[in-house]
PDB file of C-alpha atoms in Angstrom:
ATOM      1  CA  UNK A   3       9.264 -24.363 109.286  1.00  0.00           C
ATOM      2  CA  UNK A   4       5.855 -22.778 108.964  1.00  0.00           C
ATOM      3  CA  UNK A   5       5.602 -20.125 105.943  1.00  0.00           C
ATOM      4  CA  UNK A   6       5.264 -17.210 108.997  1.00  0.00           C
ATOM      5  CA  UNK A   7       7.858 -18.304 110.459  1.00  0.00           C
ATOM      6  CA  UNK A   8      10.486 -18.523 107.228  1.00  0.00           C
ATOM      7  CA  UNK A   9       9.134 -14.936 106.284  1.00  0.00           C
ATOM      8  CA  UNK A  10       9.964 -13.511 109.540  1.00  0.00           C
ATOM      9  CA  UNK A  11      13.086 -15.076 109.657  1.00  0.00           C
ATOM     10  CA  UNK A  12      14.207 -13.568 105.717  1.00  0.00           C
ATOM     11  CA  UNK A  13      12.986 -10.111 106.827  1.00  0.00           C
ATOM     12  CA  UNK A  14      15.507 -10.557 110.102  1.00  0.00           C
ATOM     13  CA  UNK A  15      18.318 -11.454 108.335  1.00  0.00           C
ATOM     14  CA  UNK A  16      17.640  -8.509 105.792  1.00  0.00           C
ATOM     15  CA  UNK A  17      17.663  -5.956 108.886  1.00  0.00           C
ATOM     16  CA  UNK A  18      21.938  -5.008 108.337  1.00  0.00           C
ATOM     17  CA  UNK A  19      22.289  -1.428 107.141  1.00  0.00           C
ATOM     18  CA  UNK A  20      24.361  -3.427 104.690  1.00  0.00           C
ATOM     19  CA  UNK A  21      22.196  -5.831 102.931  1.00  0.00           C
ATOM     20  CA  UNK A  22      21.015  -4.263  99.406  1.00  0.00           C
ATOM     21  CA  UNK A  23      18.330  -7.260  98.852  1.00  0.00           C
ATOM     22  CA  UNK A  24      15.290  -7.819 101.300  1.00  0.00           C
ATOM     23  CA  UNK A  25      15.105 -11.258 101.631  1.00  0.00           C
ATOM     24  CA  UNK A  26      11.603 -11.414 102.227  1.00  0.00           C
ATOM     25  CA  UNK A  27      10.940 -10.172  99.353  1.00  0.00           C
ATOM     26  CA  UNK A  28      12.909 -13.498  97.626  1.00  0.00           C
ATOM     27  CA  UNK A  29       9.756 -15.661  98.880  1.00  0.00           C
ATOM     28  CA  UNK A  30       7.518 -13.446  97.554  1.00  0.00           C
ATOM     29  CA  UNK A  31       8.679 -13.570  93.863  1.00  0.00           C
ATOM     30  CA  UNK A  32       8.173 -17.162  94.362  1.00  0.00           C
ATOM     31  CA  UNK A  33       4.397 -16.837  95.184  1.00  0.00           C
ATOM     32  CA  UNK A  34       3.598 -14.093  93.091  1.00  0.00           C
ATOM     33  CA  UNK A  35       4.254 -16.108  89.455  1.00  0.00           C
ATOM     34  CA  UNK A  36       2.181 -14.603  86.551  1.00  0.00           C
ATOM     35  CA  UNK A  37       0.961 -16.851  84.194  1.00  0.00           C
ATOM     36  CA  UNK A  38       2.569 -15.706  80.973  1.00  0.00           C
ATOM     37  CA  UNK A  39       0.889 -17.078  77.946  1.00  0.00           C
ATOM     38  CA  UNK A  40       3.118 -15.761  75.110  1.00  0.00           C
ATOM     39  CA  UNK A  41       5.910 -18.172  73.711  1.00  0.00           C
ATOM     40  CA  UNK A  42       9.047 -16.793  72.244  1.00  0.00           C
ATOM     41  CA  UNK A  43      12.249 -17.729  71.130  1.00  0.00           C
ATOM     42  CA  UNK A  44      14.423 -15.013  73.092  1.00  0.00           C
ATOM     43  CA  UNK A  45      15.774 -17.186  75.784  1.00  0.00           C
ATOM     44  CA  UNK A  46      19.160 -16.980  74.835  1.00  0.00           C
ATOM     45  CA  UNK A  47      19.189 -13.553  74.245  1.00  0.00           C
ATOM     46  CA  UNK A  48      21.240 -11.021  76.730  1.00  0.00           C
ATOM     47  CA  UNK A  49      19.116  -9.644  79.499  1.00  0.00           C
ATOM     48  CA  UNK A  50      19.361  -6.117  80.903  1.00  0.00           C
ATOM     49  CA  UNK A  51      20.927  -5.653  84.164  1.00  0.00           C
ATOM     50  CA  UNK A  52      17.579  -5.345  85.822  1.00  0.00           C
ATOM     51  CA  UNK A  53      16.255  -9.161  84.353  1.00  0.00           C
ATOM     52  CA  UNK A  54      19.723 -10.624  85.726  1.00  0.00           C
ATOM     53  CA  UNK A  55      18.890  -9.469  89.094  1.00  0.00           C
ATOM     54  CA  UNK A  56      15.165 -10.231  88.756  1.00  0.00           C
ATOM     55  CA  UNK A  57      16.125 -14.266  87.394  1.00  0.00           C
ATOM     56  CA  UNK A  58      18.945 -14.092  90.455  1.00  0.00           C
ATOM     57  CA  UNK A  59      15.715 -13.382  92.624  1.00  0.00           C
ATOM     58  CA  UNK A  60      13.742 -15.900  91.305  1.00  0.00           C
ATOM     59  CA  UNK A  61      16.629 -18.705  91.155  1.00  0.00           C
ATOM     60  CA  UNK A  62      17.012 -17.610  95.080  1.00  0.00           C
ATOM     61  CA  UNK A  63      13.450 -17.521  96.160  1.00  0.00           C
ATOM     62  CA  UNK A  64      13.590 -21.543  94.444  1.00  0.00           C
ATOM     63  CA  UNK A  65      16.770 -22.497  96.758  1.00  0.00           C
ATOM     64  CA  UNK A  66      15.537 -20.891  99.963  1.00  0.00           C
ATOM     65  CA  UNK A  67      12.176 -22.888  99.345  1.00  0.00           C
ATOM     66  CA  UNK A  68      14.556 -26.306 100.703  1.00  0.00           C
ATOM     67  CA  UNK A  69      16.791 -24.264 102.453  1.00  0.00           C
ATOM     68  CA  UNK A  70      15.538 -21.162 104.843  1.00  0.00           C
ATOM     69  CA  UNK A  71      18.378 -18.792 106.156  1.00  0.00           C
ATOM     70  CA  UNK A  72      20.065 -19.871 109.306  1.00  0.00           C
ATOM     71  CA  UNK A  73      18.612 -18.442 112.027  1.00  0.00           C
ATOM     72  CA  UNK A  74      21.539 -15.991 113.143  1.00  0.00           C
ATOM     73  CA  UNK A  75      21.152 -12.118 113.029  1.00  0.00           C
ATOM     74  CA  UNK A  76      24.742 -11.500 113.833  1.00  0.00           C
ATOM     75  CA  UNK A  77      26.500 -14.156 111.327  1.00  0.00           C
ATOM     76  CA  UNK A  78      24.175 -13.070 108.727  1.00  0.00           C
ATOM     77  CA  UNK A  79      25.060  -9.256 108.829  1.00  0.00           C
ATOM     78  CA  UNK A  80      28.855 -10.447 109.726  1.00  0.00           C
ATOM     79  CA  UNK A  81      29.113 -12.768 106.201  1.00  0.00           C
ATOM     80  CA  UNK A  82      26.989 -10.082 104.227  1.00  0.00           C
ATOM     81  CA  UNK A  83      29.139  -7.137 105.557  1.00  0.00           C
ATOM     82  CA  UNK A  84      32.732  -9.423 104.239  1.00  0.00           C
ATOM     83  CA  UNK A  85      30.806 -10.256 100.881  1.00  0.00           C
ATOM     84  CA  UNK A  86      29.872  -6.687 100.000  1.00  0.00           C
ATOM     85  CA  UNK A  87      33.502  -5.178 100.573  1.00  0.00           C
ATOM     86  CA  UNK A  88      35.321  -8.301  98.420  1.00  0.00           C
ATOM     87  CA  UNK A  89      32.671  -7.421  95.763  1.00  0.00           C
ATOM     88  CA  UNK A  90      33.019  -3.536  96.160  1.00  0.00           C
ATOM     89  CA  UNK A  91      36.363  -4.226  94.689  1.00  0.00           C
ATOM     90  CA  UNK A  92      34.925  -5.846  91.816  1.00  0.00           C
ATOM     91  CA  UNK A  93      34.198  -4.647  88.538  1.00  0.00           C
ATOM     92  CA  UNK A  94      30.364  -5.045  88.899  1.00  0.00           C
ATOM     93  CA  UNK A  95      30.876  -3.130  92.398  1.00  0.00           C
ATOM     94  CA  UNK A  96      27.141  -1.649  91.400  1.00  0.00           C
ATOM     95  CA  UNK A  97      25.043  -5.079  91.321  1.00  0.00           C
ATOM     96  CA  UNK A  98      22.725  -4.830  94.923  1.00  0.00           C
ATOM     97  CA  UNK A  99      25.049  -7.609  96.263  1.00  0.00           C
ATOM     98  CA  UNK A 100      23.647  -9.912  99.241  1.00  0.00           C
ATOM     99  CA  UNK A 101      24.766 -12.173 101.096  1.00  0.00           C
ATOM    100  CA  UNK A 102      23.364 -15.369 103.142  1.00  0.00           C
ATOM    101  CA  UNK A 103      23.894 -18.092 104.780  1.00  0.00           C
ATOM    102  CA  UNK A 104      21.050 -20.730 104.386  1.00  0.00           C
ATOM    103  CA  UNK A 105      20.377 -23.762 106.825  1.00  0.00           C
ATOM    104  CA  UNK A 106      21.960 -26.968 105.428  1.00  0.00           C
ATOM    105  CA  UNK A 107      25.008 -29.114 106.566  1.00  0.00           C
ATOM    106  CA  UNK A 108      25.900 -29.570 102.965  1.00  0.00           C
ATOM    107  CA  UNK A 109      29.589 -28.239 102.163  1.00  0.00           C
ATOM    108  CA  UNK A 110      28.331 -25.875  98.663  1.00  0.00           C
ATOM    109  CA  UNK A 111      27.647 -22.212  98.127  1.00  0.00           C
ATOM    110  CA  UNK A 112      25.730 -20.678  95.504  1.00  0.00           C
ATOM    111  CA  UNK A 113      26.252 -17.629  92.975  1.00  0.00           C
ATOM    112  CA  UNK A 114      22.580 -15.837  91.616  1.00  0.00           C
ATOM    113  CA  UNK A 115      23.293 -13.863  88.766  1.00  0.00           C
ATOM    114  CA  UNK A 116      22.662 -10.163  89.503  1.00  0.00           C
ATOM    115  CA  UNK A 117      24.706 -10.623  92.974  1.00  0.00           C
ATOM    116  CA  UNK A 118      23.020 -12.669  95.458  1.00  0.00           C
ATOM    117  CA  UNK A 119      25.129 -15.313  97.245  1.00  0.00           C
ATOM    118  CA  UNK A 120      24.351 -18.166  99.344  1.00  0.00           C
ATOM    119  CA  UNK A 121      26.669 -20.086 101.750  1.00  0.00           C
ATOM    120  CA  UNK A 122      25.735 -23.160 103.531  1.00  0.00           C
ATOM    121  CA  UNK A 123      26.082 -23.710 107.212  1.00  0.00           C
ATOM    122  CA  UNK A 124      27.707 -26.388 106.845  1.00  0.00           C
ATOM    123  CA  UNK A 125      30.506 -25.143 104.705  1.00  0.00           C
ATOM    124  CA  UNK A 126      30.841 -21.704 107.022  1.00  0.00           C
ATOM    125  CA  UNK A 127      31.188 -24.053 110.455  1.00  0.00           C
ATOM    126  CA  UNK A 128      34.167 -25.623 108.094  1.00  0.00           C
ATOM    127  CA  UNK A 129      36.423 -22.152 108.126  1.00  0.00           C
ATOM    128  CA  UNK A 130      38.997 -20.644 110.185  1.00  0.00           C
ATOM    129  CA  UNK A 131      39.351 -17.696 109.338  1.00  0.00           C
ATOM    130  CA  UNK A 132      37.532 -14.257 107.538  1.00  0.00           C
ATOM    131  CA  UNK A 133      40.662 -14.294 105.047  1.00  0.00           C
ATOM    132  CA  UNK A 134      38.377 -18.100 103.948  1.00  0.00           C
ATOM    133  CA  UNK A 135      35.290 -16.829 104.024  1.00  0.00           C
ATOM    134  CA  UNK A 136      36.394 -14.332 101.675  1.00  0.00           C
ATOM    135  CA  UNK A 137      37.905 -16.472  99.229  1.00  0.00           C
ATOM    136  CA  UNK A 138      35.115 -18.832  99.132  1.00  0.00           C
ATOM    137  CA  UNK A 139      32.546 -15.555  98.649  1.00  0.00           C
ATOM    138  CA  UNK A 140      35.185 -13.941  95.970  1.00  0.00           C
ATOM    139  CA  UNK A 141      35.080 -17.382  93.987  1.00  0.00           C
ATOM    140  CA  UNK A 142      31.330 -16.665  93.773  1.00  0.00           C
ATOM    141  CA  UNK A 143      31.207 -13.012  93.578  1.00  0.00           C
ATOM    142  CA  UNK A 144      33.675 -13.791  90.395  1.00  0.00           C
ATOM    143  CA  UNK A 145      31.368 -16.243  89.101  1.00  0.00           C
ATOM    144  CA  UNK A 146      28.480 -13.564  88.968  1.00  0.00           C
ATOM    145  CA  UNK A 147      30.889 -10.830  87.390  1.00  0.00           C
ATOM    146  CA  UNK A 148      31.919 -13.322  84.653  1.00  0.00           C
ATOM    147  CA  UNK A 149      28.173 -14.085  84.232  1.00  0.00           C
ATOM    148  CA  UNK A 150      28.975 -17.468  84.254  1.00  0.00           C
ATOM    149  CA  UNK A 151      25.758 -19.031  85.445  1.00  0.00           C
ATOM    150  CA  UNK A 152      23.844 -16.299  83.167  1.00  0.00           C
ATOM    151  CA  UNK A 153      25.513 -18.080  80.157  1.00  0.00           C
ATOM    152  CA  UNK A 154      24.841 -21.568  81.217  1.00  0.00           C
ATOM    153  CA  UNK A 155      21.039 -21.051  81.946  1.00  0.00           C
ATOM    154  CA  UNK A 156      20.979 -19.607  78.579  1.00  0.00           C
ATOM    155  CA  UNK A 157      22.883 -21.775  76.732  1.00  0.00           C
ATOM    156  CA  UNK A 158      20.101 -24.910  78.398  1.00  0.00           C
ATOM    157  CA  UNK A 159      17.578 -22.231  77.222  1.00  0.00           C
ATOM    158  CA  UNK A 160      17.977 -23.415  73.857  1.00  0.00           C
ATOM    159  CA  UNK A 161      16.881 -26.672  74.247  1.00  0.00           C
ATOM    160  CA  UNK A 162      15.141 -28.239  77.211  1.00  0.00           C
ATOM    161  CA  UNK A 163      13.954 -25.575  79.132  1.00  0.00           C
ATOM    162  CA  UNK A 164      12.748 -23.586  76.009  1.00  0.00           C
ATOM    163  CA  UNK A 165       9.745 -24.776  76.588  1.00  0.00           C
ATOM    164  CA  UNK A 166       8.897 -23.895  79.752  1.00  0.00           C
ATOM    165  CA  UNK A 167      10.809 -20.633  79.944  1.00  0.00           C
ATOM    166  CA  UNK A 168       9.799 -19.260  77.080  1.00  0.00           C
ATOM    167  CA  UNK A 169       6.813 -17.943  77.931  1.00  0.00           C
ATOM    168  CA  UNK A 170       8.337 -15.646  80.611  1.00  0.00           C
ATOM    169  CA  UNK A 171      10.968 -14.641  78.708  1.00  0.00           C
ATOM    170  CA  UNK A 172       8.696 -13.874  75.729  1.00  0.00           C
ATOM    171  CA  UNK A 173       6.692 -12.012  78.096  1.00  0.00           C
ATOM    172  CA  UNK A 174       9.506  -9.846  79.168  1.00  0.00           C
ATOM    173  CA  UNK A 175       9.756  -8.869  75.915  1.00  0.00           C
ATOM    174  CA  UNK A 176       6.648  -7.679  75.278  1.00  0.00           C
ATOM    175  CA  UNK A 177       6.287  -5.890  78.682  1.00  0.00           C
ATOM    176  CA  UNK A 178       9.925  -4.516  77.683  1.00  0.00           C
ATOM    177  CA  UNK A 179       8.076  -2.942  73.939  1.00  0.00           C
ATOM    178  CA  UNK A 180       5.081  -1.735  76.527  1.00  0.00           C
ATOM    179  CA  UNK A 181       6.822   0.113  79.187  1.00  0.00           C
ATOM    180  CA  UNK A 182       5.325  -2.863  81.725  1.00  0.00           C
ATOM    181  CA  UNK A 183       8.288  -2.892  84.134  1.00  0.00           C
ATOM    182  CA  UNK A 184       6.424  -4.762  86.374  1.00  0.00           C
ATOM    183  CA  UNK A 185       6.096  -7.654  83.612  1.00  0.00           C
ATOM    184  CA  UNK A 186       9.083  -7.755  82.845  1.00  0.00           C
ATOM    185  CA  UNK A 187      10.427  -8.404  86.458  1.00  0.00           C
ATOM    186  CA  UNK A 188       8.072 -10.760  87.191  1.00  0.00           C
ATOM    187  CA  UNK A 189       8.822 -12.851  84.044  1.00  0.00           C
ATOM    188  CA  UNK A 190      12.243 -12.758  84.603  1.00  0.00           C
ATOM    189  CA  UNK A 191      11.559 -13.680  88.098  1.00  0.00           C
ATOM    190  CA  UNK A 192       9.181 -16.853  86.815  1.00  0.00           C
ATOM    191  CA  UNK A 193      12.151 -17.678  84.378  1.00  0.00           C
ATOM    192  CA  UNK A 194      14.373 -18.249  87.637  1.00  0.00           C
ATOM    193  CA  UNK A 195      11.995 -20.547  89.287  1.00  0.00           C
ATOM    194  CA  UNK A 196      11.453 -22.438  86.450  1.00  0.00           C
ATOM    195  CA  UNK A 197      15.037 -22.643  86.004  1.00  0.00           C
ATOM    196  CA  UNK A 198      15.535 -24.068  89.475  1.00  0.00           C
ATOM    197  CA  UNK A 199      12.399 -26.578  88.985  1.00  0.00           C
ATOM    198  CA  UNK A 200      14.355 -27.768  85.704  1.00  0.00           C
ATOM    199  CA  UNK A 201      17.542 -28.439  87.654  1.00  0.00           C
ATOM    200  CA  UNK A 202      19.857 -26.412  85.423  1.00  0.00           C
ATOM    201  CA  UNK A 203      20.899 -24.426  88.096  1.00  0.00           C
ATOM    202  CA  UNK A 204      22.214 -27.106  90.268  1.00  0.00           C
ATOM    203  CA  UNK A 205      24.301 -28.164  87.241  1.00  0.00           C
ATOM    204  CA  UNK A 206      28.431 -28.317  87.236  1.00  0.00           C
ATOM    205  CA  UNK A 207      29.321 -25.020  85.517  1.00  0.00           C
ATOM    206  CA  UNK A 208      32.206 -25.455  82.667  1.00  0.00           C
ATOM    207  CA  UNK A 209      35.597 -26.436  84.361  1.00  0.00           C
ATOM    208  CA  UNK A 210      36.925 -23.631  82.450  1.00  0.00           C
ATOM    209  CA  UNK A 211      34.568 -21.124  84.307  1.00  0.00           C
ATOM    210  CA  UNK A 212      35.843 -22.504  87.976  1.00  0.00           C
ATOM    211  CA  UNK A 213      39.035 -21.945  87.008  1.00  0.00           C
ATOM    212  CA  UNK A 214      38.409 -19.022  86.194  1.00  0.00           C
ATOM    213  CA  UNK A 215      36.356 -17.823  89.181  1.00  0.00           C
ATOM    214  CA  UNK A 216      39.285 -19.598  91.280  1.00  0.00           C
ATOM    215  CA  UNK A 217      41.827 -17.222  89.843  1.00  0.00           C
ATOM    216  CA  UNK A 218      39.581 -13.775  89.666  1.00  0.00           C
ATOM    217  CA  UNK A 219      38.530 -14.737  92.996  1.00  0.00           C
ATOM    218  CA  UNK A 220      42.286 -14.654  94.311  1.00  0.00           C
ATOM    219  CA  UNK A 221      42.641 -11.860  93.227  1.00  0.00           C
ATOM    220  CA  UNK A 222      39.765  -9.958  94.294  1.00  0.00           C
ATOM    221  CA  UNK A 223      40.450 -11.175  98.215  1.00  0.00           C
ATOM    222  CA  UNK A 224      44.009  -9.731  97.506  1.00  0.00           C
ATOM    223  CA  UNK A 225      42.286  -6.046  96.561  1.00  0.00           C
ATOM    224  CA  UNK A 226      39.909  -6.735  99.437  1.00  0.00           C
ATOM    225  CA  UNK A 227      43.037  -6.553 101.741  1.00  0.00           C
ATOM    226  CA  UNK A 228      43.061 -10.521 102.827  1.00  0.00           C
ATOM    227  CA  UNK A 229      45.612 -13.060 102.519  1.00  0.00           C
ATOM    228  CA  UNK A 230      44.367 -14.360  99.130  1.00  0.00           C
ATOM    229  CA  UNK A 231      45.582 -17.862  99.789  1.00  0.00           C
ATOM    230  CA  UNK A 232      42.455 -18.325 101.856  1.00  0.00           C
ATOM    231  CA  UNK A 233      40.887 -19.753  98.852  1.00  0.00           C
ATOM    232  CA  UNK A 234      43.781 -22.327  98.763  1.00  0.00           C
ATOM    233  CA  UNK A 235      43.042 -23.582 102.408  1.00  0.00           C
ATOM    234  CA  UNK A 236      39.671 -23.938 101.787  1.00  0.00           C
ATOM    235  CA  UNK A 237      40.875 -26.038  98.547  1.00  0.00           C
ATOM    236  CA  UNK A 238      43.041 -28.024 101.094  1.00  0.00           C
ATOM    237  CA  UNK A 239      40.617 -28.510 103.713  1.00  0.00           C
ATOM    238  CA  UNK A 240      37.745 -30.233 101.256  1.00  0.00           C
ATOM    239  CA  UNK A 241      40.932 -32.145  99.743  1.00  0.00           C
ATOM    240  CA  UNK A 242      41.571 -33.651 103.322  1.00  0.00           C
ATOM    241  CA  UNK A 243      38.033 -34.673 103.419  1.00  0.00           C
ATOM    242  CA  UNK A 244      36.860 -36.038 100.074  1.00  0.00           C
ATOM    243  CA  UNK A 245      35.583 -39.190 101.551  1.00  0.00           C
ATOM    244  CA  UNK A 246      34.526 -37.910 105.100  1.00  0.00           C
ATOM    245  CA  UNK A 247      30.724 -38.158 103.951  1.00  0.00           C
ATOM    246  CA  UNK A 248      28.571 -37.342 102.131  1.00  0.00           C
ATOM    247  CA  UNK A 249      28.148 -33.950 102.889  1.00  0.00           C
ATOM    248  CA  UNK A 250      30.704 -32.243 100.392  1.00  0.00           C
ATOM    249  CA  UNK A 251      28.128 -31.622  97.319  1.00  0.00           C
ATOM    250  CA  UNK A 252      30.560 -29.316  96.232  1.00  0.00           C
ATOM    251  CA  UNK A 253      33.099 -32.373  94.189  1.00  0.00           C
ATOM    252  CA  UNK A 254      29.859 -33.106  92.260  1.00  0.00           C
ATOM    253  CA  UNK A 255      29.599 -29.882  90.933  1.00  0.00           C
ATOM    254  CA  UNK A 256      33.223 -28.655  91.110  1.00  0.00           C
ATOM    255  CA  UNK A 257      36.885 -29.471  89.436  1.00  0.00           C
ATOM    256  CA  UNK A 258      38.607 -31.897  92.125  1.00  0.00           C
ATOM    257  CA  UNK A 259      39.947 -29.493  95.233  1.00  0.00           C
ATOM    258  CA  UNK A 260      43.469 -31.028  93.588  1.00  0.00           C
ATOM    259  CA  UNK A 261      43.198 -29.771  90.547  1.00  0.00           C
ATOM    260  CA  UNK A 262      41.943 -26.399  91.213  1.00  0.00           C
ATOM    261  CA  UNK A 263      44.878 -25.947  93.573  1.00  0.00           C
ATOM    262  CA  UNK A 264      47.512 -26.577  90.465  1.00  0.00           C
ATOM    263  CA  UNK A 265      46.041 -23.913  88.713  1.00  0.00           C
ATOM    264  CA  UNK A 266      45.864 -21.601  91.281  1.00  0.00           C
ATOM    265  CA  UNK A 267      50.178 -21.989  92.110  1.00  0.00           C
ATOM    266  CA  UNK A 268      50.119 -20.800  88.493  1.00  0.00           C
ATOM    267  CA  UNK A 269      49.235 -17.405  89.841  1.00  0.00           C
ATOM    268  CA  UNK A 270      51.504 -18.174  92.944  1.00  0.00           C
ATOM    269  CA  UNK A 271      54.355 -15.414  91.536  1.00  0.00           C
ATOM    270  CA  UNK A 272      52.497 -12.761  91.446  1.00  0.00           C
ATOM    271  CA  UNK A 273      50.271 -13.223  94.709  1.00  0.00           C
ATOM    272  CA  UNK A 274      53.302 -13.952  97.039  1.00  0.00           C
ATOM    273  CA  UNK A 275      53.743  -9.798  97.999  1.00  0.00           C
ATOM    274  CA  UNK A 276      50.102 -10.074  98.990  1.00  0.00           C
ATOM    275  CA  UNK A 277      50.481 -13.341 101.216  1.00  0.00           C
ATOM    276  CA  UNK A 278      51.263 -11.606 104.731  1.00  0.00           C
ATOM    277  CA  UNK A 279      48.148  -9.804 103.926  1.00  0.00           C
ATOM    278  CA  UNK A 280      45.315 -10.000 107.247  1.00  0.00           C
ATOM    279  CA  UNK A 281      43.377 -13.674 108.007  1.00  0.00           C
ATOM    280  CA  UNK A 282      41.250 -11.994 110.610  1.00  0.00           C
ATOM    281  CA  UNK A 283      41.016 -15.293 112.491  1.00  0.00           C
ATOM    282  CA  UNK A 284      39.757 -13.517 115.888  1.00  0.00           C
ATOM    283  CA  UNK A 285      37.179 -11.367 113.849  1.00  0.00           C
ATOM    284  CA  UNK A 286      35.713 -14.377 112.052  1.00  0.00           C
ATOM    285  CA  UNK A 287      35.313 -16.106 115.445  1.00  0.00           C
ATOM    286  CA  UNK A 288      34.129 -12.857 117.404  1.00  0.00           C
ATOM    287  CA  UNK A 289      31.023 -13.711 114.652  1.00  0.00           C
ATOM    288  CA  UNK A 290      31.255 -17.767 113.870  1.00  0.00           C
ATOM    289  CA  UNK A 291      29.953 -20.131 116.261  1.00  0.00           C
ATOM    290  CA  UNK A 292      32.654 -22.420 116.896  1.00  0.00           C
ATOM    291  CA  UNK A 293      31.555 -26.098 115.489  1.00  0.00           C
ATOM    292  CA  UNK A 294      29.489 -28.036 118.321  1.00  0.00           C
TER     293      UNK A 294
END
């Protein structure tokens, strides 16, 4: 797809009265990268709210460089409008939350820190129901709430990417002592690029975290109002297909579907009251094409 064409098609999908994040704006952090000189040793130090949404940006702007947003209006405000009400019920219900789905047949989703969200095709045409999608989004939403990612990009801040982050992060810094808000955005976006270029993004998280985001997500689809096993039948379904093709990314990055599943019957007790709790099967296919 030609540039024009991939920045029409971001602006489109930003067009909902609910999305918080212009999309457009995503490729444009990734073309406007200053060229920080400065080199300092902060990377592993906590960033403001505003620099986790700024290095969300960047880290997004990176992914939808390989993967543009499908090119549907209507699932794209449908799947934002279910991912801002799960995360509304959050305890970072304040982050500009967005959410997309990008182009890919792939079986994965991805969590920005600062709240923006990415769901592949591929993996949406794979539900059945809303009461899914919003298990697979609260596993992510719980993911950025937990700060999960935050920690791991700066925890490979200390050593390989050092180096090449640095500078920005440096930068931020000293844009942070001179008032230069605009810096410090923009080196906080530049960190996120660099941190996609590196590959730490697209790393497996701790097993510890998706267990974690498996559980807080369960329960945040059960404050959202939805059957909160959806997450479980999403578990199931990738389960049933672990050697379909090679499509499911997700097991490279991810606890086996098994596994997760045991620890989520741990919370079983509790989450039973909530279990007759909507699906919305006809309202996620009043807005999902049905798989071809």
């Amino acid at each position: 797809m030609k540039p024009a064409a991939l920045i029409a098609v971001l602006a489109l999908a930003a067009t909902s009265a609910h999305a918080q994040l212009d999309f457009g704006r995503l490729l444009d952090s990734g073309k406007k990268v200053l060229d920080a000189t400065q080199k300092a040793q902060e990377a592993s130090k906590s960033f403001t709210v505003e620099q986790e949404v700024q290095l969300g940006e960047g880290i997004a702007a990176g992914l939808l460089g390989a993967m543009p947003l499908a090119q549907d209006d209507k699932l794209q405000r449908y799947v934002n409008r279910v991912g801002r009400w799960v995360a509304l019920q959050s305890e970072r219900a304040d982050l500009p939350w967005s959410f997309g789905v990008v182009q890919n047949e792939s079986i994965n989703a991805f969590a920005m820190p600062g709240g923006t969200i990415l769901i592949t095709s591929g993996l949406v045409k794979r539900l059945n129901s809303e009461s899914e999608l919003a298990g697979v989004l609260a596993h992510e939403i719980a993911h950025v709430v937990k700060k999960h990612q935050l920690q791991a990009i700066q925890s490979s801040a200390n050593t390989e990417l050092l180096a090449t982050v640095g500078k920005e992060v440096g930068g931020a810094a000293i844009a942070r002592r001179g008032g230069d808000q605009f810096g410090l955005k923009s080196a906080a976006a530049n960190m996120g690029i660099d941190v996609i270029k590196n590959g730490v993004f697209l790393r497996p998280l701790d097993r510890g975290m998706e267990y974690e985001a498996d559980r807080a997500g369960m329960v945040l689809a059960a404050r959202a109002g939805y059957d909160p096993y959806g997450l479980v039948s999403v578990l199931q379904m990738l389960q049933a297909n672990r050697g379909d093709d090679g499509s499911f990314s997700m097991f490279t990055t991810h606890p086996a579907p098994a596994d997760r599943i045991s620890e989520l019957e741990k919370l079983s007790p509790g989450m039973e009251k909530f279990a007759g709790q909507p699906q919305a099967e006809g309202r996620f296919r009043q807005n999902v094409p049905a798989p071809k």
